[in-house]
Structures are given as structure tokens and as C-alpha cells.
Coordinates of N, CA and C in Angstrom, one line a residue:
M1 N -68.0 28.1 8.8 CA -67.6 26.7 8.7 C -66.2 26.5 9.2
T2 N -66.1 25.5 10.0 CA -64.7 25.1 10.6 C -64.1 24.0 9.7
I3 N -62.9 24.3 9.2 CA -62.2 23.3 8.4 C -61.2 22.6 9.3
I4 N -61.3 21.3 9.4 CA -60.4 20.5 10.2 C -59.4 19.8 9.3
A5 N -58.1 20.0 9.6 CA -57.1 19.4 8.8 C -57.1 17.9 9.1
P6 N -57.0 17.1 8.0 CA -57.1 15.7 8.2 C -55.8 15.1 8.8
D7 N -55.9 14.2 9.7 CA -54.8 13.5 10.3 C -54.5 12.3 9.4
W8 N -53.6 12.4 8.5 CA -53.5 11.3 7.5 C -52.9 10.0 8.1
A9 N -52.1 10.2 9.1 CA -51.5 9.0 9.8 C -52.6 8.2 10.4
T10 N -53.5 8.9 11.1 CA -54.7 8.2 11.7 C -55.6 7.6 10.7
A11 N -55.8 8.3 9.6 CA -56.7 7.8 8.5 C -56.1 6.5 7.9
R12 N -54.8 6.5 7.7 CA -54.2 5.3 7.1 C -54.2 4.1 8.0
A13 N -54.0 4.4 9.3 CA -54.0 3.3 10.3 C -55.4 2.7 10.4
E14 N -56.5 3.6 10.4 CA -57.8 3.1 10.4 C -58.2 2.3 9.2
A15 N -57.8 2.8 8.0 CA -58.1 2.1 6.8 C -57.4 0.7 6.8
Y16 N -56.2 0.7 7.3 CA -55.5 -0.6 7.4 C -56.2 -1.6 8.3
R17 N -56.7 -1.0 9.5 CA -57.4 -1.9 10.5 C -58.6 -2.4 9.9
V18 N -59.4 -1.6 9.2 CA -60.7 -2.0 8.7 C -60.4 -3.0 7.6
G19 N -59.4 -2.8 6.7 CA -59.1 -3.7 5.7 C -58.7 -5.1 6.2
A20 N -57.9 -5.0 7.3 CA -57.4 -6.3 7.8 C -58.5 -7.1 8.4
E21 N -59.5 -6.4 9.1 CA -60.6 -7.1 9.7 C -61.5 -7.7 8.7
S22 N -61.6 -7.1 7.6 CA -62.6 -7.6 6.6 C -61.9 -8.4 5.5
S23 N -60.6 -8.7 5.6 CA -59.9 -9.4 4.6 C -60.5 -10.9 4.5
A24 N -60.2 -11.4 3.3 CA -60.7 -12.8 3.1 C -60.1 -13.8 4.0
E25 N -60.8 -14.9 4.2 CA -60.2 -16.0 5.0 C -59.0 -16.6 4.3
P26 N -58.0 -17.1 5.1 CA -56.9 -17.7 4.5 C -57.3 -18.9 3.7
A27 N -56.5 -19.2 2.7 CA -56.8 -20.4 1.8 C -55.4 -21.0 1.4
Q28 N -55.4 -22.3 1.4 CA -54.2 -23.0 0.9 C -54.2 -23.2 -0.6
V29 N -53.3 -22.6 -1.3 CA -53.3 -22.7 -2.8 C -51.9 -23.2 -3.2
S30 N -51.9 -23.7 -4.4 CA -50.6 -24.1 -5.0 C -49.8 -22.9 -5.3
L31 N -48.5 -23.2 -5.4 CA -47.6 -22.1 -5.8 C -48.0 -21.4 -7.1
E32 N -48.4 -22.2 -8.0 CA -48.8 -21.6 -9.3 C -50.0 -20.7 -9.2
D33 N -50.8 -20.9 -8.2 CA -52.0 -20.0 -8.0 C -51.9 -18.9 -7.0
A34 N -50.7 -18.8 -6.4 CA -50.5 -17.9 -5.3 C -50.2 -16.5 -5.7
D35 N -49.8 -16.3 -7.0 CA -49.3 -14.9 -7.4 C -50.4 -13.9 -7.2
G36 N -50.0 -12.7 -6.6 CA -51.0 -11.6 -6.4 C -51.6 -11.6 -5.1
A37 N -51.6 -12.8 -4.3 CA -52.2 -12.8 -3.0 C -51.1 -12.3 -2.0
T38 N -51.5 -12.4 -0.7 CA -50.5 -12.0 0.4 C -50.4 -13.2 1.3
L39 N -49.2 -13.4 1.9 CA -49.0 -14.5 2.8 C -49.8 -14.4 4.0
A40 N -50.6 -15.4 4.3 CA -51.4 -15.4 5.5 C -50.6 -15.9 6.8
T41 N -49.5 -16.5 6.6 CA -48.6 -17.0 7.6 C -47.2 -16.6 7.2
P42 N -46.3 -16.5 8.2 CA -44.9 -16.3 7.8 C -44.3 -17.4 6.9
L43 N -43.4 -17.0 6.0 CA -42.7 -18.0 5.2 C -41.4 -18.4 6.0
V44 N -41.4 -19.7 6.5 CA -40.3 -20.2 7.2 C -39.6 -21.3 6.5
T45 N -38.4 -21.5 6.7 CA -37.7 -22.6 5.9 C -38.1 -24.0 6.5
L46 N -38.4 -24.9 5.6 CA -38.8 -26.3 6.0 C -37.5 -27.1 6.2
T47 N -36.4 -26.7 5.8 CA -35.1 -27.4 5.9 C -34.0 -26.4 6.0
D48 N -32.8 -26.9 6.3 CA -31.6 -26.0 6.2 C -31.5 -25.6 4.7
L49 N -30.9 -24.4 4.5 CA -30.6 -23.9 3.2 C -29.1 -23.6 3.1
P50 N -28.3 -24.2 2.3 CA -28.7 -25.4 1.5 C -29.0 -26.6 2.4
A51 N -29.7 -27.5 1.9 CA -30.1 -28.7 2.8 C -29.0 -29.6 3.0
F52 N -27.9 -29.5 2.3 CA -26.7 -30.4 2.4 C -25.5 -29.6 2.0
P53 N -24.3 -30.0 2.4 CA -23.1 -29.2 1.9 C -22.9 -29.4 0.4
T54 N -22.7 -28.3 -0.2 CA -22.5 -28.3 -1.7 C -21.3 -27.7 -2.2
S55 N -20.7 -28.2 -3.2 CA -19.5 -27.6 -3.8 C -19.9 -26.3 -4.6
S56 N -19.0 -25.3 -4.4 CA -19.2 -24.0 -5.1 C -18.4 -24.0 -6.4
V57 N -17.6 -25.0 -6.7 CA -16.8 -25.0 -7.9 C -16.7 -26.3 -8.5
D58 N -16.2 -26.4 -9.7 CA -15.8 -27.7 -10.3 C -14.4 -28.0 -9.8
G59 N -14.1 -29.2 -9.3 CA -12.8 -29.5 -8.8 C -12.7 -30.9 -8.3
F60 N -11.9 -31.0 -7.2 CA -11.7 -32.3 -6.6 C -11.9 -32.2 -5.1
A61 N -12.8 -33.0 -4.5 CA -12.9 -33.1 -3.1 C -12.0 -34.2 -2.6
A62 N -11.2 -33.9 -1.6 CA -10.1 -34.8 -1.2 C -10.0 -34.9 0.4
R63 N -9.3 -36.0 0.8 CA -9.1 -36.3 2.2 C -7.7 -36.8 2.3
G64 N -7.0 -36.4 3.3 CA -5.6 -36.8 3.6 C -4.6 -36.0 2.9
T65 N -3.4 -36.6 2.7 CA -2.2 -35.9 2.1 C -2.1 -36.1 0.6
P66 N -1.9 -35.1 -0.2 CA -1.7 -35.3 -1.6 C -0.4 -35.9 -1.9
P67 N -0.3 -36.5 -3.1 CA -1.3 -36.6 -4.1 C -2.4 -37.6 -3.7
W68 N -3.6 -37.3 -4.2 CA -4.7 -38.2 -3.9 C -5.1 -39.1 -5.1
R69 N -5.5 -40.2 -4.7 CA -6.0 -41.2 -5.7 C -7.4 -40.9 -6.1
V70 N -7.7 -40.7 -7.3 CA -9.1 -40.3 -7.8 C -9.9 -41.6 -7.9
V71 N -11.0 -41.7 -7.1 CA -11.7 -42.9 -7.0 C -13.2 -42.8 -7.5
G72 N -13.5 -41.6 -8.1 CA -14.8 -41.5 -8.7 C -15.2 -40.1 -9.0
Q73 N -16.4 -39.9 -9.3 CA -16.9 -38.6 -9.8 C -18.3 -38.3 -9.1
V74 N -18.5 -37.1 -8.6 CA -19.8 -36.7 -8.0 C -20.4 -35.6 -8.8
L75 N -21.6 -35.9 -9.4 CA -22.3 -34.9 -10.1 C -23.5 -34.4 -9.3
A76 N -24.0 -33.2 -9.7 CA -25.2 -32.7 -9.0 C -26.4 -33.7 -9.1
G77 N -27.0 -33.9 -7.9 CA -28.1 -34.8 -7.9 C -27.8 -36.2 -7.4
S78 N -26.5 -36.5 -7.2 CA -26.1 -37.8 -6.7 C -25.6 -37.7 -5.2
V79 N -25.6 -38.8 -4.5 CA -25.2 -38.9 -3.1 C -23.8 -39.6 -3.1
P80 N -22.7 -39.0 -2.7 CA -21.4 -39.6 -2.7 C -21.2 -40.5 -1.5
E81 N -20.2 -41.4 -1.7 CA -19.8 -42.2 -0.5 C -18.8 -41.4 0.3
R82 N -18.5 -41.9 1.5 CA -17.6 -41.2 2.4 C -16.2 -41.4 1.8
L83 N -15.4 -40.3 1.9 CA -14.0 -40.3 1.4 C -13.1 -41.1 2.4
E84 N -12.2 -41.8 1.9 CA -11.1 -42.5 2.7 C -9.8 -41.7 2.6
D85 N -8.9 -41.9 3.6 CA -7.6 -41.2 3.5 C -6.9 -41.4 2.2
G86 N -6.3 -40.3 1.7 CA -5.6 -40.5 0.4 C -6.3 -40.5 -0.8
T87 N -7.7 -40.3 -0.8 CA -8.5 -40.4 -2.0 C -9.2 -39.0 -2.3
A88 N -9.6 -38.9 -3.5 CA -10.3 -37.8 -4.0 C -11.4 -38.2 -5.0
V89 N -12.4 -37.3 -5.1 CA -13.4 -37.5 -6.2 C -13.5 -36.2 -7.0
E90 N -13.7 -36.4 -8.3 CA -14.0 -35.2 -9.1 C -15.4 -34.8 -8.7
I91 N -15.6 -33.4 -8.5 CA -16.9 -33.0 -8.1 C -17.3 -31.8 -8.9
A92 N -18.6 -31.7 -9.2 CA -19.2 -30.6 -10.0 C -19.8 -29.5 -9.1
T93 N -19.9 -28.4 -9.7 CA -20.5 -27.3 -9.0 C -22.0 -27.6 -8.6
G94 N -22.3 -27.4 -7.4 CA -23.7 -27.8 -6.9 C -23.9 -29.2 -6.4
A95 N -22.8 -30.0 -6.6 CA -22.9 -31.4 -6.1 C -22.8 -31.5 -4.6
M96 N -23.3 -32.6 -4.1 CA -23.2 -32.8 -2.6 C -21.8 -33.2 -2.3
V97 N -21.2 -32.5 -1.3 CA -19.9 -32.7 -0.8 C -19.9 -34.0 0.0
P98 N -18.9 -34.9 -0.3 CA -18.9 -36.2 0.5 C -18.4 -36.0 1.9
E99 N -18.9 -36.9 2.8 CA -18.4 -36.9 4.2 C -16.9 -37.2 4.2
G100 N -16.3 -36.7 5.2 CA -14.8 -36.9 5.3 C -14.0 -35.9 4.5
I101 N -14.6 -35.0 3.8 CA -13.8 -34.0 3.0 C -12.9 -33.2 3.9
E102 N -11.7 -33.0 3.5 CA -10.8 -32.1 4.2 C -10.3 -31.0 3.3
A103 N -10.4 -31.1 2.0 CA -9.9 -30.1 1.0 C -10.7 -30.2 -0.2
L104 N -10.9 -29.0 -0.9 CA -11.5 -29.0 -2.2 C -10.6 -28.1 -3.1
V105 N -10.1 -28.7 -4.1 CA -9.1 -28.1 -5.0 C -9.9 -27.8 -6.3
R106 N -9.8 -26.5 -6.7 CA -10.5 -26.1 -8.0 C -9.7 -26.8 -9.1
V107 N -10.5 -27.1 -10.2 CA -9.9 -27.9 -11.3 C -8.8 -27.1 -11.9
E108 N -8.9 -25.7 -11.9 CA -7.8 -24.9 -12.5 C -6.6 -24.9 -11.6
D109 N -6.7 -25.2 -10.4 CA -5.6 -25.2 -9.5 C -5.0 -26.6 -9.3
S110 N -5.5 -27.6 -10.0 CA -5.1 -29.0 -9.9 C -4.1 -29.4 -11.0
E111 N -3.4 -30.5 -10.7 CA -2.6 -31.1 -11.7 C -2.5 -32.6 -11.4
S112 N -2.1 -33.4 -12.4 CA -2.0 -34.8 -12.3 C -0.6 -35.3 -12.3
P113 N 0.0 -35.6 -11.2 CA 1.4 -36.0 -11.2 C 1.6 -37.4 -11.8
Q114 N 0.6 -38.2 -11.8 CA 0.7 -39.5 -12.4 C -0.8 -40.0 -12.7
P115 N -0.9 -40.9 -13.6 CA -2.3 -41.3 -14.0 C -3.1 -41.8 -12.8
G116 N -4.4 -41.3 -12.8 CA -5.3 -41.6 -11.7 C -5.1 -40.9 -10.4
H117 N -4.2 -39.9 -10.4 CA -3.9 -39.2 -9.2 C -4.0 -37.7 -9.4
V118 N -4.2 -36.9 -8.4 CA -4.3 -35.5 -8.5 C -3.7 -34.8 -7.3
T119 N -3.2 -33.6 -7.5 CA -2.7 -32.8 -6.4 C -3.0 -31.4 -6.7
G120 N -2.8 -30.5 -5.7 CA -3.1 -29.1 -5.9 C -3.3 -28.4 -4.5
E121 N -3.3 -27.1 -4.6 CA -3.4 -26.3 -3.3 C -4.8 -25.7 -3.2
P122 N -5.5 -26.1 -2.1 CA -6.9 -25.5 -1.9 C -6.7 -24.0 -1.7
R123 N -7.8 -23.2 -2.0 CA -7.8 -21.8 -1.7 C -8.0 -21.6 -0.2
P124 N -7.5 -20.4 0.3 CA -7.6 -20.2 1.8 C -9.1 -20.4 2.3
R125 N -10.0 -19.9 1.6 CA -11.4 -20.1 2.0 C -12.0 -21.3 1.4
P126 N -12.7 -22.2 2.2 CA -13.2 -23.4 1.6 C -14.2 -23.1 0.5
D127 N -14.1 -23.9 -0.6 CA -14.9 -23.7 -1.8 C -16.2 -24.6 -1.7
W128 N -16.8 -24.7 -0.5 CA -18.1 -25.4 -0.4 C -18.9 -24.7 0.6
R129 N -20.2 -24.9 0.5 CA -21.2 -24.2 1.4 C -21.7 -25.3 2.3
D130 N -21.7 -25.0 3.6 CA -22.2 -25.9 4.6 C -23.7 -25.9 4.7
A131 N -24.3 -27.0 5.1 CA -25.8 -27.0 5.3 C -26.2 -25.9 6.2
G132 N -27.3 -25.2 5.9 CA -27.8 -24.1 6.7 C -27.0 -22.8 6.7
E133 N -26.1 -22.7 5.7 CA -25.2 -21.5 5.6 C -26.1 -20.3 5.2
E134 N -27.1 -20.5 4.4 CA -28.0 -19.4 4.0 C -29.1 -19.1 5.0
A135 N -29.7 -20.2 5.5 CA -30.8 -20.1 6.5 C -30.9 -21.4 7.2
A136 N -31.2 -21.4 8.5 CA -31.4 -22.6 9.2 C -32.9 -23.0 9.2
K137 N -33.1 -24.3 9.4 CA -34.5 -24.8 9.4 C -35.3 -24.1 10.4
G138 N -36.5 -23.6 10.0 CA -37.4 -22.9 10.9 C -37.2 -21.4 10.9
E139 N -36.2 -20.9 10.2 CA -36.0 -19.5 10.2 C -37.0 -18.7 9.4
E140 N -37.5 -17.6 9.9 CA -38.5 -16.8 9.2 C -37.8 -16.0 8.1
L141 N -38.3 -16.2 6.9 CA -37.7 -15.4 5.8 C -38.6 -14.2 5.4
L142 N -39.9 -14.4 5.5 CA -40.8 -13.3 5.1 C -42.0 -13.3 6.1
P143 N -42.5 -12.1 6.6 CA -43.6 -12.1 7.5 C -44.9 -12.3 6.8
A144 N -45.9 -12.6 7.6 CA -47.3 -12.6 7.1 C -47.6 -11.2 6.5
G145 N -48.4 -11.2 5.5 CA -48.8 -9.9 4.9 C -47.9 -9.6 3.7
T146 N -46.9 -10.3 3.5 CA -46.0 -10.0 2.3 C -46.7 -10.3 1.0
P147 N -46.7 -9.4 0.0 CA -47.3 -9.7 -1.3 C -46.6 -10.9 -1.9
V148 N -47.3 -11.8 -2.5 CA -46.7 -12.9 -3.2 C -46.4 -12.5 -4.7
T149 N -45.1 -12.5 -5.0 CA -44.6 -12.1 -6.3 C -43.9 -13.4 -6.9
P150 N -43.5 -13.3 -8.1 CA -42.7 -14.4 -8.7 C -41.5 -14.8 -7.9
G151 N -40.8 -13.7 -7.3 CA -39.7 -14.0 -6.5 C -40.0 -14.7 -5.2
V152 N -41.1 -14.4 -4.6 CA -41.6 -15.1 -3.4 C -41.9 -16.5 -3.7
I153 N -42.6 -16.7 -4.8 CA -42.9 -18.1 -5.2 C -41.7 -18.9 -5.4
G154 N -40.7 -18.4 -6.1 CA -39.4 -19.1 -6.3 C -38.7 -19.4 -5.0
L155 N -38.7 -18.4 -4.0 CA -38.1 -18.6 -2.7 C -38.9 -19.7 -2.0
A156 N -40.2 -19.7 -2.0 CA -41.0 -20.7 -1.3 C -40.6 -22.1 -1.9
A157 N -40.5 -22.2 -3.2 CA -40.2 -23.5 -3.8 C -38.8 -24.0 -3.3
S158 N -37.9 -23.1 -3.2 CA -36.5 -23.5 -2.8 C -36.5 -23.9 -1.4
C159 N -37.5 -23.5 -0.6 CA -37.6 -23.8 0.8 C -38.3 -25.2 1.0
G160 N -38.9 -25.7 -0.1 CA -39.6 -27.0 0.0 C -41.1 -26.9 0.0
Y161 N -41.7 -25.7 -0.2 CA -43.1 -25.6 -0.3 C -43.7 -26.0 -1.6
D162 N -44.9 -26.7 -1.5 CA -45.6 -27.0 -2.7 C -46.9 -26.1 -2.8
D163 N -47.3 -25.6 -1.7 CA -48.4 -24.6 -1.6 C -48.2 -23.6 -0.5
L164 N -49.0 -22.6 -0.5 CA -48.9 -21.5 0.5 C -50.3 -21.2 1.1
M165 N -50.3 -20.7 2.4 CA -51.5 -20.2 3.0 C -51.5 -18.7 2.7
V166 N -52.5 -18.3 1.9 CA -52.6 -16.9 1.5 C -53.9 -16.3 1.7
R167 N -54.0 -15.0 1.6 CA -55.2 -14.2 1.6 C -55.3 -13.5 0.2
R168 N -56.5 -13.7 -0.4 CA -56.7 -13.0 -1.7 C -56.9 -11.5 -1.4
G169 N -56.6 -10.7 -2.4 CA -56.9 -9.2 -2.3 C -58.3 -8.9 -2.3
P170 N -58.7 -7.7 -1.8 CA -60.1 -7.3 -1.8 C -60.7 -7.2 -3.2
R171 N -62.0 -7.4 -3.3 CA -62.7 -7.2 -4.6 C -63.0 -5.7 -4.7
A172 N -62.7 -5.1 -5.8 CA -62.8 -3.7 -5.9 C -63.8 -3.3 -7.1
A173 N -64.7 -2.4 -6.8 CA -65.6 -1.8 -7.8 C -65.2 -0.4 -8.1
V174 N -65.1 -0.1 -9.4 CA -64.7 1.2 -9.9 C -65.9 1.9 -10.4
L175 N -66.2 3.0 -9.8 CA -67.3 3.9 -10.2 C -66.8 5.2 -10.7
V176 N -67.4 5.6 -11.8 CA -67.0 6.9 -12.5 C -68.2 7.8 -12.4
F177 N -68.0 9.0 -11.9 CA -69.1 10.0 -11.7 C -68.8 11.2 -12.7
G178 N -69.9 11.7 -13.3 CA -69.7 12.9 -14.1 C -70.5 12.9 -15.4
D179 N -71.4 13.8 -15.5 CA -72.2 13.9 -16.8 C -71.3 14.4 -17.9
E180 N -70.1 15.0 -17.6 CA -69.3 15.6 -18.6 C -68.3 14.6 -19.2
L181 N -68.4 13.3 -18.7 CA -67.4 12.3 -19.1 C -67.9 11.4 -20.3
A182 N -67.1 11.2 -21.2 CA -67.3 10.2 -22.3 C -66.4 9.0 -22.0
I183 N -67.0 7.8 -22.1 CA -66.2 6.6 -21.8 C -65.7 5.9 -23.0
S184 N -65.9 6.4 -24.2 CA -65.4 5.8 -25.4 C -65.2 6.9 -26.5
G185 N -64.4 6.7 -27.4 CA -64.2 7.6 -28.5 C -63.5 8.9 -28.1
A186 N -63.5 9.9 -29.1 CA -62.8 11.1 -28.9 C -63.6 12.1 -28.1
P187 N -63.0 13.0 -27.3 CA -63.7 14.0 -26.6 C -64.4 15.0 -27.5
G188 N -65.4 15.7 -27.1 CA -66.1 16.7 -27.9 C -67.5 16.9 -27.5
D189 N -68.2 17.9 -28.0 CA -69.5 18.3 -27.7 C -69.7 18.4 -26.2
G190 N -68.8 19.1 -25.5 CA -68.9 19.4 -24.1 C -68.5 18.3 -23.2
R191 N -68.0 17.2 -23.8 CA -67.5 16.1 -22.9 C -66.0 15.8 -23.1
V192 N -65.4 15.5 -22.0 CA -64.0 15.1 -22.0 C -63.9 13.6 -21.8
R193 N -62.9 13.0 -22.3 CA -62.7 11.5 -22.2 C -62.3 11.1 -20.8
D194 N -63.0 10.2 -20.3 CA -62.6 9.6 -19.0 C -61.3 8.8 -19.1
S195 N -60.3 9.3 -18.4 CA -59.0 8.6 -18.4 C -58.7 7.8 -17.2
L196 N -59.4 8.1 -16.1 CA -59.2 7.4 -14.8 C -59.9 6.1 -14.8
G197 N -61.1 6.0 -15.3 CA -61.8 4.8 -15.3 C -61.1 3.6 -15.9
P198 N -60.5 3.7 -17.1 CA -59.8 2.6 -17.7 C -58.5 2.3 -17.0
S199 N -57.9 3.3 -16.4 CA -56.6 3.0 -15.7 C -56.7 2.5 -14.3
M200 N -57.8 2.8 -13.6 CA -58.0 2.3 -12.2 C -57.9 0.8 -12.1
P201 N -58.6 0.0 -12.9 CA -58.4 -1.4 -12.7 C -57.0 -1.9 -12.7
A202 N -56.2 -1.3 -13.6 CA -54.8 -1.7 -13.7 C -54.0 -1.4 -12.4
W203 N -54.3 -0.2 -11.9 CA -53.7 0.2 -10.7 C -54.1 -0.7 -9.5
L204 N -55.4 -1.0 -9.5 CA -55.9 -1.9 -8.4 C -55.2 -3.2 -8.4
R205 N -55.0 -3.8 -9.6 CA -54.4 -5.1 -9.7 C -52.9 -5.0 -9.2
R206 N -52.3 -3.9 -9.6 CA -50.9 -3.8 -9.1 C -50.7 -3.7 -7.6
F207 N -51.8 -3.2 -7.0 CA -51.7 -3.1 -5.5 C -52.5 -4.2 -4.8
G208 N -52.8 -5.3 -5.5 CA -53.3 -6.5 -4.9 C -54.8 -6.6 -4.9
A209 N -55.6 -5.7 -5.4 CA -57.0 -5.8 -5.5 C -57.4 -6.5 -6.8
E210 N -58.7 -7.0 -6.8 CA -59.2 -7.6 -8.0 C -60.5 -6.9 -8.4
P211 N -60.4 -6.2 -9.6 CA -61.7 -5.5 -10.0 C -62.8 -6.5 -10.2
V212 N -64.0 -6.1 -9.8 CA -65.2 -6.9 -9.9 C -65.8 -6.7 -11.3
A213 N -66.1 -7.8 -12.0 CA -66.7 -7.8 -13.3 C -68.0 -6.9 -13.2
G214 N -68.1 -6.0 -14.2 CA -69.3 -5.2 -14.2 C -69.1 -3.8 -13.6
F215 N -67.9 -3.7 -12.8 CA -67.6 -2.5 -12.1 C -66.2 -2.0 -12.5
A216 N -65.7 -2.4 -13.7 CA -64.3 -2.1 -14.0 C -64.1 -1.6 -15.4
P217 N -64.4 -0.3 -15.7 CA -65.2 0.6 -14.8 C -66.7 0.5 -15.1
R218 N -67.5 1.1 -14.3 CA -68.9 1.2 -14.5 C -69.3 2.7 -14.5
G219 N -69.9 3.2 -15.5 CA -70.3 4.6 -15.5 C -70.2 5.2 -16.9
P220 N -70.3 6.5 -17.0 CA -70.4 7.4 -15.8 C -71.7 7.3 -15.1
V221 N -71.7 7.5 -13.8 CA -72.9 7.6 -13.0 C -73.5 9.0 -13.2
E222 N -74.8 9.0 -13.3 CA -75.5 10.3 -13.5 C -75.2 11.2 -12.3
D223 N -75.0 12.5 -12.5 CA -74.7 13.4 -11.5 C -75.9 13.9 -10.7
T224 N -76.5 12.9 -10.0 CA -77.6 13.2 -9.0 C -77.4 12.5 -7.8
L225 N -77.9 13.0 -6.6 CA -77.7 12.3 -5.4 C -78.2 10.9 -5.4
D226 N -79.4 10.7 -5.9 CA -80.1 9.4 -5.9 C -79.2 8.4 -6.7
A227 N -78.7 8.9 -7.9 CA -77.9 8.0 -8.7 C -76.6 7.6 -8.0
H228 N -76.0 8.6 -7.3 CA -74.8 8.3 -6.6 C -75.0 7.3 -5.5
V229 N -76.0 7.5 -4.7 CA -76.3 6.6 -3.6 C -76.6 5.2 -4.1
A230 N -77.4 5.1 -5.2 CA -77.8 3.8 -5.7 C -76.5 3.1 -6.3
A231 N -75.7 3.8 -6.9 CA -74.5 3.2 -7.5 C -73.5 2.7 -6.4
I232 N -73.4 3.5 -5.4 CA -72.5 3.0 -4.3 C -73.1 1.8 -3.6
R233 N -74.4 1.8 -3.4 CA -75.0 0.7 -2.7 C -74.8 -0.6 -3.5
D234 N -75.0 -0.5 -4.8 CA -74.9 -1.7 -5.7 C -73.4 -2.2 -5.6
A235 N -72.5 -1.2 -5.7 CA -71.1 -1.6 -5.6 C -70.7 -2.2 -4.3
L236 N -71.2 -1.7 -3.2 CA -70.9 -2.3 -1.9 C -71.4 -3.7 -1.8
D237 N -72.5 -4.0 -2.5 CA -73.1 -5.4 -2.4 C -72.2 -6.4 -3.2
A238 N -71.4 -5.9 -4.1 CA -70.6 -6.7 -5.0 C -69.1 -6.7 -4.6
A239 N -68.7 -5.8 -3.8 CA -67.2 -5.6 -3.7 C -66.9 -5.3 -2.2
D240 N -65.6 -5.4 -1.9 CA -65.1 -5.0 -0.6 C -64.6 -3.6 -0.6
L241 N -64.3 -3.1 -1.7 CA -63.6 -1.8 -1.9 C -64.3 -1.0 -3.0
V242 N -64.7 0.2 -2.8 CA -65.3 1.0 -3.9 C -64.4 2.2 -4.1

């Protein structure tokens, strides 16, 4: 008998090819229903991130030479008016930076020389984020084939997605072979407790497959050739992966 050493790299590549060719058709699902699938298309940004310039601190957005006259307040979720020379607005972290801004002074670096006015020294590095600073519109963040996790769902939502094009994982049938296996209770009387059958469905789910009802696990299958062949044929009729 000649023993041929397996070429694992080739085997993995072939398994990947067959799996990709037989994978489920892409489907558009809501973000809430996408967990556990894989991206069918790349995840690209639908807008600049951030979509608009935002303040990184609580402070005062100002234009012109200090002291500035405080003319209002900008909170997160509001759209400010353009700043005029010599004016400032109190601004909250995460709020939209007004047009015309030339300086942003942190609240802890500011002081009020007279009622309704503020002055202070901005930090050397601007305390606001420009639109597109994290990612530009149309930029690919994740390639197709990426597993959809809670983090991916959150990222997709931050990019403006309400749903995703995904592929569901393969349906998997778990078969347990062996007359010596007991599938419940304590081992004894010549039988050992099957430990792989109960754990395999959990492993399959973690790797993106979905165990098929009735095959999770099914067995033990009688240790005869006919029983093995029949069990595998039944499983292949119900699942993509055995």
C-alpha cells in the first residue's frame, strides 16, 4: 500500500472553492437579522464619516479676535448658524461645528472678562473633527465575505445602512457513528458517552453554519456500511455540509 501525504493547502483551497460555489444566494436583510451571516458585497461608506464637522470637546466655537460676544448655544443634533466676526457660541461635544469657525476654546481654558463675552487660548491642535476625517464617502471598510458580528452591524449603522446584502451560512447535519456510544446518561455497560455530538452544533454556529433540525446531533448511526451510506445520503438531502 502506498501512503500519500495529504496536501492540506490544496485541500483547504478546494474546500473553500466548493463552499463558495454552493453558497446561498445573496439576500437583503435588516441589520437586526444580519447577525451570523457574511457580507455578500463590500461594506462601503454611504457618506463621509463624520458626515459633518463635529466638536471634540465642550467649549466655545469662535470667529475673529477675542474677547468674543457669546450669541448662542449649539447642542448635539442641532444645526448652527454661520458665525460672524467677533462672536462665539457655546458648543457641546459631538455638536455640529458652525460655518466660519476659526477657533475652538475648551470650557476649562476659557474665562469671561465681562458679562456675555468669553476669551481664551485654543489648543495647538484643533478640537474638532472635519467631515470625512475617519472615512470618505465610498471608501471600502470591509470586504465581501466578512462575518457579520455585532461590531459589523454597529459599523454599518454608523455608515447609514438600514439593511445589508448577506449570504447565510451553510446548513450542517451532524452525524455520530459508533455502536459504543451512548447519547444520554452516564457511560457504562461497554459504552462511552458521546461528547462530540452535543458540542458540534455549538462549534458549527460559531463558525457560521446552521445545524439542521433532526441532525443536531443524529445518532449514533449503526456501525454497518449500509447504515453509514443511508445516513450520509439522508443528511446530504437536508444539508449543505455533513
